[in-house]
mmCIF file of N, CA and C in Angstrom:
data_model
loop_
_atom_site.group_PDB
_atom_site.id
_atom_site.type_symbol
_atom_site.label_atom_id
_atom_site.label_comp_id
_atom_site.label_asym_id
_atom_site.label_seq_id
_atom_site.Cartn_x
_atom_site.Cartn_y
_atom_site.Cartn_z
ATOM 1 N N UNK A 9 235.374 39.177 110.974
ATOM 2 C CA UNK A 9 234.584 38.765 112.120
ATOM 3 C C UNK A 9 233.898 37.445 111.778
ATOM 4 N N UNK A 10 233.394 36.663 112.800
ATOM 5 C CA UNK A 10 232.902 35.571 112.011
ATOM 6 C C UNK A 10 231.601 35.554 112.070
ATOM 7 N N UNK A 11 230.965 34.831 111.312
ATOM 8 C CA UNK A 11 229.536 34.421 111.125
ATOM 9 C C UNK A 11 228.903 33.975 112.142
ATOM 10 N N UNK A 12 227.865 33.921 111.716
ATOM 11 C CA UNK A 12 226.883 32.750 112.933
ATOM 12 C C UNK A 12 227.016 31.691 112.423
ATOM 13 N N UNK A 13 226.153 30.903 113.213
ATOM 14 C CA UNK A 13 225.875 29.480 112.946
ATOM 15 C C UNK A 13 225.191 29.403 111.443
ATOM 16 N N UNK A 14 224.121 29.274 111.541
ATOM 17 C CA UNK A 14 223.699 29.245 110.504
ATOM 18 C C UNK A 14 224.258 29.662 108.832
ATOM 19 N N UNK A 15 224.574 31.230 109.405
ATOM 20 C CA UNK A 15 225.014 31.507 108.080
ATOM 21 C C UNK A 15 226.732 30.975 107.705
ATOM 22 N N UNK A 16 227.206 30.039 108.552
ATOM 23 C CA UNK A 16 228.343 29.500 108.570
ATOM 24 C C UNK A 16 227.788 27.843 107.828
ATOM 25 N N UNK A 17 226.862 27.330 108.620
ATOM 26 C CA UNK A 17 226.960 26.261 107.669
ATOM 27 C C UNK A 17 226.567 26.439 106.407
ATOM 28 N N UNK A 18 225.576 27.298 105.959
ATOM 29 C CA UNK A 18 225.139 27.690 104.727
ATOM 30 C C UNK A 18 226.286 27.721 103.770
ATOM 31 N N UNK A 19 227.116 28.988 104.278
ATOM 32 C CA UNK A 19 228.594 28.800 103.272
ATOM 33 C C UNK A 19 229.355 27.863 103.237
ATOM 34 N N UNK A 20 228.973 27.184 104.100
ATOM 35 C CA UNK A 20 229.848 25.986 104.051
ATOM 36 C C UNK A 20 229.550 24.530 103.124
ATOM 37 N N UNK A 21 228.428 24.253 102.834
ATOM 38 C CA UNK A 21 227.627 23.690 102.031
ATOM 39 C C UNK A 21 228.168 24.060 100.635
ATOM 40 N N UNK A 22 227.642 25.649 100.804
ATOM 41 C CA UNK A 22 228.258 26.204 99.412
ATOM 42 C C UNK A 22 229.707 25.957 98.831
ATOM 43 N N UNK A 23 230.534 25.965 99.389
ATOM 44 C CA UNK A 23 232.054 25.988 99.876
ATOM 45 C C UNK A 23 232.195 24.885 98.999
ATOM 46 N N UNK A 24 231.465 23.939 100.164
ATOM 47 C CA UNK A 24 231.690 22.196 100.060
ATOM 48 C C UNK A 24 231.183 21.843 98.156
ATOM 49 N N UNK A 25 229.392 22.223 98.190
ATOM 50 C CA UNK A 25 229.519 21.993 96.542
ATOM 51 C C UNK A 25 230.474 22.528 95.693
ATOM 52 N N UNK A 26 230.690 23.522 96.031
ATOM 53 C CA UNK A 26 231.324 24.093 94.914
ATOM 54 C C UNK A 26 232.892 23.150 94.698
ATOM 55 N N UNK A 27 233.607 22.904 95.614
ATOM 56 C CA UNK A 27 234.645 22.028 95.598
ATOM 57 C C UNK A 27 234.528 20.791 95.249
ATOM 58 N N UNK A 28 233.274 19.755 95.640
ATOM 59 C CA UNK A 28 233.120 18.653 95.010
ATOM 60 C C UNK A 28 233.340 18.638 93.627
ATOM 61 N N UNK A 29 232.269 19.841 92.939
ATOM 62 C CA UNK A 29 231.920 20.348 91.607
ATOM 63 C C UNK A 29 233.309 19.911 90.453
ATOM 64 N N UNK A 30 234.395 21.296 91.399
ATOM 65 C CA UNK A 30 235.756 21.149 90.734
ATOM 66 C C UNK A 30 236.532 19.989 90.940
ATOM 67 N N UNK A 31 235.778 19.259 91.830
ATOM 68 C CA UNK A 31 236.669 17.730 92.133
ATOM 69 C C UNK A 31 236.259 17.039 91.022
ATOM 70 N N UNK A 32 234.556 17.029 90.782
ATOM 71 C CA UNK A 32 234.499 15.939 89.733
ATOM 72 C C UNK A 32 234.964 16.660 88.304
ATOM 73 N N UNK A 33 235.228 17.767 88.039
ATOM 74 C CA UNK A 33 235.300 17.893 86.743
ATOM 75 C C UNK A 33 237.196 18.001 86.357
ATOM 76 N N UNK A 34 237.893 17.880 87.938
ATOM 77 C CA UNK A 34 239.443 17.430 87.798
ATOM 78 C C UNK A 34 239.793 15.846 87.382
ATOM 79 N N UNK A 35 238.503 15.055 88.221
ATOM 80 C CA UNK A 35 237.879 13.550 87.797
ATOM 81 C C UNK A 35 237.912 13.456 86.210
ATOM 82 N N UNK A 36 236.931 14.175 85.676
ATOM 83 C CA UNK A 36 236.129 13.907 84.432
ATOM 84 C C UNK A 36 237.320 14.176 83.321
ATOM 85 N N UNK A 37 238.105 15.178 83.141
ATOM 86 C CA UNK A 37 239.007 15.417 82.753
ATOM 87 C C UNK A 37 240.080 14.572 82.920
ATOM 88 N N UNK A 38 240.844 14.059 83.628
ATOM 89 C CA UNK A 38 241.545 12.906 83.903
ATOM 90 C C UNK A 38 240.979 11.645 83.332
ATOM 91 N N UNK A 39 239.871 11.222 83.608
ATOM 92 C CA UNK A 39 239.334 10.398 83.144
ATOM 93 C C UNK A 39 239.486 9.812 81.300
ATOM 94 N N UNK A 40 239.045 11.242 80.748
ATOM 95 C CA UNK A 40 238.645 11.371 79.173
ATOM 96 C C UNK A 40 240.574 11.396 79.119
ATOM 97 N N UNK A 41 241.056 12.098 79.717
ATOM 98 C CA UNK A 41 242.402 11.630 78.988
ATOM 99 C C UNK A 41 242.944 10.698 78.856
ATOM 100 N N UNK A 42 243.055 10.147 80.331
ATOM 101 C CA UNK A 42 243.619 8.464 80.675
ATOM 102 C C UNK A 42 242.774 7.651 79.478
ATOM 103 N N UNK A 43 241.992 7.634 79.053
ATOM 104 C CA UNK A 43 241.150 6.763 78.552
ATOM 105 C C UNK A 43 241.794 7.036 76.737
ATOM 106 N N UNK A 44 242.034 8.191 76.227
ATOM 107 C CA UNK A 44 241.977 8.388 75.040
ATOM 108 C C UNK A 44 243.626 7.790 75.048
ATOM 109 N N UNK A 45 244.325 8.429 75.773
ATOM 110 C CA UNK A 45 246.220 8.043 75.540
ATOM 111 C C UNK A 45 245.833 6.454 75.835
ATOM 112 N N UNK A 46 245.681 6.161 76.699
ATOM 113 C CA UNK A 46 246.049 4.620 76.578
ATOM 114 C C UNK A 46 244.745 3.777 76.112
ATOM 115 N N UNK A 47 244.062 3.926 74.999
ATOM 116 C CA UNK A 47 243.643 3.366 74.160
ATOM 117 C C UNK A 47 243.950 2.166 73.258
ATOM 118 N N UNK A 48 245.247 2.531 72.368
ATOM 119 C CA UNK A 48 246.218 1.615 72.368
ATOM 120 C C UNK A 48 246.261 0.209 72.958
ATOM 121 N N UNK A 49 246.697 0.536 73.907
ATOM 122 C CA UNK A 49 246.957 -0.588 75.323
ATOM 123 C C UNK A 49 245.727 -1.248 75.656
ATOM 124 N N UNK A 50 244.509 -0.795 75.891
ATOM 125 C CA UNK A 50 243.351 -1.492 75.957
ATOM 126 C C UNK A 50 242.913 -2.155 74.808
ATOM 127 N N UNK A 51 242.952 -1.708 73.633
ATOM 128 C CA UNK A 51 242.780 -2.667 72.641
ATOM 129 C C UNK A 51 243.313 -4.191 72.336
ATOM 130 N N UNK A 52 244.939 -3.222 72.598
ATOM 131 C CA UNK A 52 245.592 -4.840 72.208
ATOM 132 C C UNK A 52 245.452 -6.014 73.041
ATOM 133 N N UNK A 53 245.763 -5.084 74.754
ATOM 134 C CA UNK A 53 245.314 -6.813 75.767
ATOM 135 C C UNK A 53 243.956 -7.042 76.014
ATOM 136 N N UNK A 54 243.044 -6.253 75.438
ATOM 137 C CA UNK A 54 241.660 -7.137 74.933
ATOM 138 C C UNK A 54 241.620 -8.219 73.488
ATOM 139 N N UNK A 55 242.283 -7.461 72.592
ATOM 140 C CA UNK A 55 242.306 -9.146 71.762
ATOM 141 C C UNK A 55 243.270 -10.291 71.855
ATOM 142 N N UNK A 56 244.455 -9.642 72.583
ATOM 143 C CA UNK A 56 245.122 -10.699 73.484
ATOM 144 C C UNK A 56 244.540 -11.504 74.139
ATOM 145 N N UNK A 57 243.560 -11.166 75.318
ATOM 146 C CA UNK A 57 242.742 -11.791 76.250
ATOM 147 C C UNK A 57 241.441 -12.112 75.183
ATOM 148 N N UNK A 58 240.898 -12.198 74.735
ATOM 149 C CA UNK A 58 239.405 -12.250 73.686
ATOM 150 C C UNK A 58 240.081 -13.863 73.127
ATOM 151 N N UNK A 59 241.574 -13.837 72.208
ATOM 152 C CA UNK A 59 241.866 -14.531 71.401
ATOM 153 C C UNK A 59 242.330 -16.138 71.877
ATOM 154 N N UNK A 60 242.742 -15.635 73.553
ATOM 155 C CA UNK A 60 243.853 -17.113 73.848
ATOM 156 C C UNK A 60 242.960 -18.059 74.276
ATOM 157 N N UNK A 61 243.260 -19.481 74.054
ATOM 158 C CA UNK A 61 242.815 -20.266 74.132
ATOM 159 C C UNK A 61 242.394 -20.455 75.663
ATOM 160 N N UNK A 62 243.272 -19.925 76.418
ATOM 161 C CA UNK A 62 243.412 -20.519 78.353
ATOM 162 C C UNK A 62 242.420 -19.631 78.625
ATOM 163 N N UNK A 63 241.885 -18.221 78.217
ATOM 164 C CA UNK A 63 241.106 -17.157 78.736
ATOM 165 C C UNK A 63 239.952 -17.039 78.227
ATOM 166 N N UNK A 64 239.251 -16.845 77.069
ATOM 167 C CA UNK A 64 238.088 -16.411 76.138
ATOM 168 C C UNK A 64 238.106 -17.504 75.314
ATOM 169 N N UNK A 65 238.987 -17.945 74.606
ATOM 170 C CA UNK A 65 239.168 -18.386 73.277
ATOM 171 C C UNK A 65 237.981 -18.018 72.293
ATOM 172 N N UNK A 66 237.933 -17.045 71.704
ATOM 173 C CA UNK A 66 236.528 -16.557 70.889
ATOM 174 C C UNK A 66 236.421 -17.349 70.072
ATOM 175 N N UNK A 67 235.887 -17.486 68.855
ATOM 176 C CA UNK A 67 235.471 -18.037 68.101
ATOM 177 C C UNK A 67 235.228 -16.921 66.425
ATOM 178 N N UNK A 68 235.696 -15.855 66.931
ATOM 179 C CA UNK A 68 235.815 -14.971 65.859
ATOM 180 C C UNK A 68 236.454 -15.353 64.550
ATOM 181 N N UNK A 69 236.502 -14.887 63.618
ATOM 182 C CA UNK A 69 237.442 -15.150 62.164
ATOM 183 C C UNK A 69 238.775 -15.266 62.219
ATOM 184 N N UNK A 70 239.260 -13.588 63.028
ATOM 185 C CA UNK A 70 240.461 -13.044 63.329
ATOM 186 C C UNK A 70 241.003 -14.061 64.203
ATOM 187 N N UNK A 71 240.551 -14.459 65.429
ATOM 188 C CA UNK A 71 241.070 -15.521 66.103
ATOM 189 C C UNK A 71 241.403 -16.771 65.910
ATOM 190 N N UNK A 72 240.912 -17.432 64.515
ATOM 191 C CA UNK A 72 241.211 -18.247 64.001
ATOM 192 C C UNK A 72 242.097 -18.372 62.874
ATOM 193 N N UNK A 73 242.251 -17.279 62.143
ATOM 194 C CA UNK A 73 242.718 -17.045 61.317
ATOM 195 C C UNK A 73 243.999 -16.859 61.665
ATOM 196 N N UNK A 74 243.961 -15.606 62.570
ATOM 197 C CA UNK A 74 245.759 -14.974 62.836
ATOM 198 C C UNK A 74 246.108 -15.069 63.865
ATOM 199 N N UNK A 75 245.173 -15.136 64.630
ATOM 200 C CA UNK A 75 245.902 -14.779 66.039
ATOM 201 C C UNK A 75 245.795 -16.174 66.940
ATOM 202 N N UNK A 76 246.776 -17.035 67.260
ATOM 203 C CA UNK A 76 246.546 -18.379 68.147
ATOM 204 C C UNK A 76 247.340 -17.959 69.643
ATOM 205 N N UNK A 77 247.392 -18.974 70.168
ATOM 206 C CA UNK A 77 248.188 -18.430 71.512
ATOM 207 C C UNK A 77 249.240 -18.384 71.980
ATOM 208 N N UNK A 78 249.972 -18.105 70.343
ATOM 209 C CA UNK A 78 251.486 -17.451 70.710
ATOM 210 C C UNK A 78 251.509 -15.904 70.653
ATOM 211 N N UNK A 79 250.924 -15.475 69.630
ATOM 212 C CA UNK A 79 250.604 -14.321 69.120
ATOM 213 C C UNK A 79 249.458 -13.716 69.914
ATOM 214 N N UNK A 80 248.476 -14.509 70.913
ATOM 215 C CA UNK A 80 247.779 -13.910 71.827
ATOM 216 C C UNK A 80 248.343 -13.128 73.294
ATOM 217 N N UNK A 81 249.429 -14.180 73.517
ATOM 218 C CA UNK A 81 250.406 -13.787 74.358
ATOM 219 C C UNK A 81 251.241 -13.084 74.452
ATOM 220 N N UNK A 82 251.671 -12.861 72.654
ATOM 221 C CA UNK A 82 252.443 -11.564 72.484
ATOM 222 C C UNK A 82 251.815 -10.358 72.891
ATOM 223 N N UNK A 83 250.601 -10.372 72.134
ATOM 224 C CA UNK A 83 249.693 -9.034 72.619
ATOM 225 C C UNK A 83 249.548 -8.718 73.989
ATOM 226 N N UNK A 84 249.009 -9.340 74.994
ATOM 227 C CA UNK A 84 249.294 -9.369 76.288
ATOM 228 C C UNK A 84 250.507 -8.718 76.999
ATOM 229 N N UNK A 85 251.378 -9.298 76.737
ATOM 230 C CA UNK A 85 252.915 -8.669 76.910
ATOM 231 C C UNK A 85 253.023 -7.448 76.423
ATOM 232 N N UNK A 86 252.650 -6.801 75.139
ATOM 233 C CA UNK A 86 252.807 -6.005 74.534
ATOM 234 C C UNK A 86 251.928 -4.611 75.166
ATOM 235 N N UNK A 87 251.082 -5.276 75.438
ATOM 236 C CA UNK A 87 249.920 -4.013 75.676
ATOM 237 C C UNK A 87 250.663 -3.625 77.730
ATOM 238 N N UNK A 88 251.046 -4.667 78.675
ATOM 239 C CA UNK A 88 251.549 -4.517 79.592
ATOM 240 C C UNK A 88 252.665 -3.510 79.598
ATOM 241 N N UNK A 89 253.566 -3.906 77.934
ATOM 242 C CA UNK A 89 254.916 -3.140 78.101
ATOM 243 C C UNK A 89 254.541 -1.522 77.564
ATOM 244 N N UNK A 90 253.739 -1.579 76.520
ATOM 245 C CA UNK A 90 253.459 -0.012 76.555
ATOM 246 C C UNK A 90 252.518 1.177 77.293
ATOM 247 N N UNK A 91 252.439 0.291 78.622
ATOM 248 C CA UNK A 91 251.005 0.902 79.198
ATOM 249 C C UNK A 91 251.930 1.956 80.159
ATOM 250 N N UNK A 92 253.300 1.403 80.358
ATOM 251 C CA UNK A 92 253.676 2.336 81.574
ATOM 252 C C UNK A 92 254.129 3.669 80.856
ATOM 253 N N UNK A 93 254.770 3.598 79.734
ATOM 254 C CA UNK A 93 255.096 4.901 79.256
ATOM 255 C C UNK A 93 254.504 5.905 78.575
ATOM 256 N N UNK A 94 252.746 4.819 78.625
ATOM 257 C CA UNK A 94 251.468 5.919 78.430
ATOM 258 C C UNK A 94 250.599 6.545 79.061
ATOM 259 N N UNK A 95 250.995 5.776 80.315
ATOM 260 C CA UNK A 95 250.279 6.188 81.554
ATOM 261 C C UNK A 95 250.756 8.055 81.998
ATOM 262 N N UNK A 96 252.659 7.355 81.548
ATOM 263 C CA UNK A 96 253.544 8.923 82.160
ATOM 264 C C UNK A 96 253.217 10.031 81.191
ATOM 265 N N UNK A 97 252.782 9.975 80.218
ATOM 266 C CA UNK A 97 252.198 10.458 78.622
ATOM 267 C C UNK A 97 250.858 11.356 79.363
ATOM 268 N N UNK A 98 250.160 10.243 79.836
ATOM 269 C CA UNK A 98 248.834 11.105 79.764
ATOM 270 C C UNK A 98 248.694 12.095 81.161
ATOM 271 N N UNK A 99 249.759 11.495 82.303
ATOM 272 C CA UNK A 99 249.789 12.122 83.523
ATOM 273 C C UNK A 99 250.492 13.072 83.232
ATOM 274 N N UNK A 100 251.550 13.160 81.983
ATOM 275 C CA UNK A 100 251.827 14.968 81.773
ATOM 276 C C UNK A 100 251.298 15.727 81.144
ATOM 277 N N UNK A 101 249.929 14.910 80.321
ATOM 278 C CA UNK A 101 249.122 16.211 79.350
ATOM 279 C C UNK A 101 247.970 16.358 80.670
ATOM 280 N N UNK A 102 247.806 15.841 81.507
ATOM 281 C CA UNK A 102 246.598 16.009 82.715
ATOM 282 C C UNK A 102 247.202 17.303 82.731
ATOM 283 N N UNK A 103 248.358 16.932 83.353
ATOM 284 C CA UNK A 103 248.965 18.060 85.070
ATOM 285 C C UNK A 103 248.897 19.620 83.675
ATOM 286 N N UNK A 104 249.249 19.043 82.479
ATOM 287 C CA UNK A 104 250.069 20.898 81.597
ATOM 288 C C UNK A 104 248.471 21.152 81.614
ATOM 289 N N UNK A 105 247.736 20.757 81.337
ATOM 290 C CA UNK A 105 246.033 21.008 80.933
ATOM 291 C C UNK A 105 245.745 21.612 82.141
ATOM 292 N N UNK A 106 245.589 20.662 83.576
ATOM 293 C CA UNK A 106 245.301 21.591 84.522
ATOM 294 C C UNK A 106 245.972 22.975 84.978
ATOM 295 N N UNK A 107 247.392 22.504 84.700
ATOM 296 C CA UNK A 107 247.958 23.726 85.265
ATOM 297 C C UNK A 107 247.924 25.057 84.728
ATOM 298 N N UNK A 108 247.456 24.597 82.694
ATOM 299 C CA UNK A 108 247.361 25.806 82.139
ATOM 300 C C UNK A 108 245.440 26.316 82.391
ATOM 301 N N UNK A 109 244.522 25.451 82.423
ATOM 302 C CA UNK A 109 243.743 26.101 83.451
ATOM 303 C C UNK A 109 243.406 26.279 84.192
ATOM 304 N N UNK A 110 244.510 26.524 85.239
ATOM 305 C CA UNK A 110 244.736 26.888 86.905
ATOM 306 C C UNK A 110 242.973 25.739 87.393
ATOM 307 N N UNK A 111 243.424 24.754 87.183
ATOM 308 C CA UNK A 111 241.938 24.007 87.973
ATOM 309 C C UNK A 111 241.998 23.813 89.594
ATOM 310 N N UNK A 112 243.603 24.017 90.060
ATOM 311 C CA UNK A 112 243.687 23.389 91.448
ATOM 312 C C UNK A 112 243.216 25.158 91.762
ATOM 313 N N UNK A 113 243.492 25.948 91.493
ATOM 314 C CA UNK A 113 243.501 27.135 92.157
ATOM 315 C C UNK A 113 241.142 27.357 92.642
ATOM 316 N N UNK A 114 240.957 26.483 91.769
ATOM 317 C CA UNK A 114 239.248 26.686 91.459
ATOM 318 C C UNK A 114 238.556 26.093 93.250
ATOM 319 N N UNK A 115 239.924 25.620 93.812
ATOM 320 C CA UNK A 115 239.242 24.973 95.154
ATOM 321 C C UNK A 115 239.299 26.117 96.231
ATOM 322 N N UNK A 116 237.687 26.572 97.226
ATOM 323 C CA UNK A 116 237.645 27.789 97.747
ATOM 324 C C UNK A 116 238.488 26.986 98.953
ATOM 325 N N UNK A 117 239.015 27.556 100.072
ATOM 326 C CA UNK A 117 239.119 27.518 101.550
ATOM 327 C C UNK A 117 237.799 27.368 102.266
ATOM 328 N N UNK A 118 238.048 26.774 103.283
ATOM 329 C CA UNK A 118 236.637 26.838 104.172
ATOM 330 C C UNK A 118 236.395 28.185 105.248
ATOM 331 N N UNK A 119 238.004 29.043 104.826
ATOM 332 C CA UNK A 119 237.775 30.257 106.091
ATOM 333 C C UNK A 119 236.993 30.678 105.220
ATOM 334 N N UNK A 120 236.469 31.106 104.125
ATOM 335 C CA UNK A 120 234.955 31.666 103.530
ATOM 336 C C UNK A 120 234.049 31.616 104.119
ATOM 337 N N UNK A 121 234.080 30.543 104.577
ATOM 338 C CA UNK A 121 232.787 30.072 105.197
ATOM 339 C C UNK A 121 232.607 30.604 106.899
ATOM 340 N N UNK A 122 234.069 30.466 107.419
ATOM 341 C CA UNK A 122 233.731 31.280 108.662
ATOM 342 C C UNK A 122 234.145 32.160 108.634
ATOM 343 N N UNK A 123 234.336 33.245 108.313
ATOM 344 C CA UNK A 123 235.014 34.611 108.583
ATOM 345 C C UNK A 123 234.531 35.450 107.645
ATOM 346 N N UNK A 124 233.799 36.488 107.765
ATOM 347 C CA UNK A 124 233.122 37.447 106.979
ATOM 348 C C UNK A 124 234.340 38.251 106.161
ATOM 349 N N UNK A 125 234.143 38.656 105.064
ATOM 350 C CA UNK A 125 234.921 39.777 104.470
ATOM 351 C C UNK A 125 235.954 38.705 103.725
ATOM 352 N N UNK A 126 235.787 37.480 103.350
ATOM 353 C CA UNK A 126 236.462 37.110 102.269
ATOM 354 C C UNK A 126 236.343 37.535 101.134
ATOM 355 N N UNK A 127 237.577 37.447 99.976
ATOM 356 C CA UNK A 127 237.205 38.070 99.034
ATOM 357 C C UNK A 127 237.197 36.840 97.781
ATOM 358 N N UNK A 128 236.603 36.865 96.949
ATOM 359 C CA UNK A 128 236.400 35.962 95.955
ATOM 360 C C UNK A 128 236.977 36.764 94.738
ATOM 361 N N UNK A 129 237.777 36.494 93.900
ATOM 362 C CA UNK A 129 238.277 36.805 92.924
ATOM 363 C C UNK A 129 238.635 36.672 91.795
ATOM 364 N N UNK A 130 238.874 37.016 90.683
ATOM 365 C CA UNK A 130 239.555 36.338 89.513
ATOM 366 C C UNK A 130 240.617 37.111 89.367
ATOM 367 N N UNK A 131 241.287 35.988 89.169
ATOM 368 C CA UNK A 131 242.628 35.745 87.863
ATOM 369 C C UNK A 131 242.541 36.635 86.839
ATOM 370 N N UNK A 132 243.273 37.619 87.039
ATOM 371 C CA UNK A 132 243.061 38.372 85.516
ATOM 372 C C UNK A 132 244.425 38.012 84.341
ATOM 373 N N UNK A 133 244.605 36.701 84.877
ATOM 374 C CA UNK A 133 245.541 36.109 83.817
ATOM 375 C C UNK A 133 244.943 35.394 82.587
ATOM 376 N N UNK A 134 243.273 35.437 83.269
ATOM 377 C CA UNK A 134 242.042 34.480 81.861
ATOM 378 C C UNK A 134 241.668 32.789 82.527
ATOM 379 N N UNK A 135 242.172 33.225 83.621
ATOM 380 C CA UNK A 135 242.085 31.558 84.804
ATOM 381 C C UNK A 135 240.700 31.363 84.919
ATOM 382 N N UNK A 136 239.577 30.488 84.873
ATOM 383 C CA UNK A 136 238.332 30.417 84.845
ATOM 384 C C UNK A 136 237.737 30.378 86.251
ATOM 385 N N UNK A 137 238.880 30.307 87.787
ATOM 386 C CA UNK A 137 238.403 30.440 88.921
ATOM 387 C C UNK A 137 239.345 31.267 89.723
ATOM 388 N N UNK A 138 238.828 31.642 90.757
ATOM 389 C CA UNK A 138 239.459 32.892 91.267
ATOM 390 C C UNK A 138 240.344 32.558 92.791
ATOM 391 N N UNK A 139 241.092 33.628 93.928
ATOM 392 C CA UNK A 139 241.623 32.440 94.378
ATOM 393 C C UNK A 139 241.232 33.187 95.590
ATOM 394 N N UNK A 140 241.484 32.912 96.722
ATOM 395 C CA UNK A 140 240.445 33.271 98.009
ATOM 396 C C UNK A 140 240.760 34.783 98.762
ATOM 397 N N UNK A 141 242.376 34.787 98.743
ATOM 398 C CA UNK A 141 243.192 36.261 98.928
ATOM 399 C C UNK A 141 244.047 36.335 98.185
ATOM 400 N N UNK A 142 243.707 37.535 97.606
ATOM 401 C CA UNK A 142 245.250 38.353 96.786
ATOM 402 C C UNK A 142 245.361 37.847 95.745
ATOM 403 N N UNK A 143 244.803 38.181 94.119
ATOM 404 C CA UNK A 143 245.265 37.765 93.141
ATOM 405 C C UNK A 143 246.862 37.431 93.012
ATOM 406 N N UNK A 144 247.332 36.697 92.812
ATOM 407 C CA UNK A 144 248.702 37.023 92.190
ATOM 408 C C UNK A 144 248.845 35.789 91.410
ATOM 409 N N UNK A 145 249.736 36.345 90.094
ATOM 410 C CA UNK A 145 249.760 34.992 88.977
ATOM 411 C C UNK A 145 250.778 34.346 89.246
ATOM 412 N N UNK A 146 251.522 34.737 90.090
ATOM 413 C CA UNK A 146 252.644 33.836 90.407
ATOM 414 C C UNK A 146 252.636 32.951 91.292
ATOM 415 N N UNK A 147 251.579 32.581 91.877
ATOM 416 C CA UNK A 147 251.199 31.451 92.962
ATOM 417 C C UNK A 147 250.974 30.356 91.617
ATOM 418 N N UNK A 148 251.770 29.166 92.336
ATOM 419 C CA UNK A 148 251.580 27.932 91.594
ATOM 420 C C UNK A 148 251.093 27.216 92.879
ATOM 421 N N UNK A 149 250.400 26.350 91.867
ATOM 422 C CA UNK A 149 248.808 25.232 92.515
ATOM 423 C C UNK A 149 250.063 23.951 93.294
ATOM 424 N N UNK A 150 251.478 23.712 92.843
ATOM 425 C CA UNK A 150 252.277 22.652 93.262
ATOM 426 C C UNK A 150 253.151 23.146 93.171
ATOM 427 N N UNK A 151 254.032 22.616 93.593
ATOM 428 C CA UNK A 151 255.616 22.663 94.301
ATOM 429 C C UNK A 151 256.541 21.812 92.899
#
């Protein structure tokens, strides 16, 4: 049956934080990964870019010493050419991470919010969020 007003937007609020919640921490997680795999890649076309004469030209030791703007340009190139096959690197340890802790499943429906007698549940597979009807472990979060 459904709710009233009130107690409809109430759950719905609730609904709503609670989904932002799991939005930012699908964010935060993505984030810390993208950032650690392609590490690498940010290093090098920062002293690429730090070292060349046309961009920064620093004034560091290293930049004078080893690196001029042939070898600045290499880096550049270099850090461009390994960024794409670290990008696909870290977008498959995201998706196995989320998928092995069911994070998409952590997002409620908004019929919670209008329709009394939803049920909230867990995963008794060890999933840390539950899913709105009908446990079953065989629902996958994607196609």
């Amino acid at each position: 049956e459904p709710r009233d007003t009130w107690c409809c937007l109430a759950w719905t609020l609730l609904i709503g934080t609670m989904n932002s919640l799991v939005f930012l921490v699908n964010l935060l997680l993505m984030f810390v990964i993208f950032t650690i795999v392609l590490l690498p890649t940010i290093v090098v076309v920062y002293f690429g870019f730090q070292c060349h004469s046309q961009v920064l030209h620093s004034s560091a030791r290293y930049c004078k010493s080893i690196l001029d703007d042939n070898s600045s340009s290499a880096l550049i190139i270099l850090g461009f050419v390994i960024m794409s096959p670290l990008i696909v690197v870290a977008m498959a340890i995201y998706c196995s991470l989320a998928r092995r802790l069911r994070l998409f499943m952590c997002f409620q429906p908004y019929s919670l919010a209008v329709y009394k007698g939803g049920k909230w549940c867990h995963h008794e597979g060890g999933g840390p969020c539950g899913c709105a009807r009908g446990c079953n472990t065989q629902v996958k979060a994607w196609v």
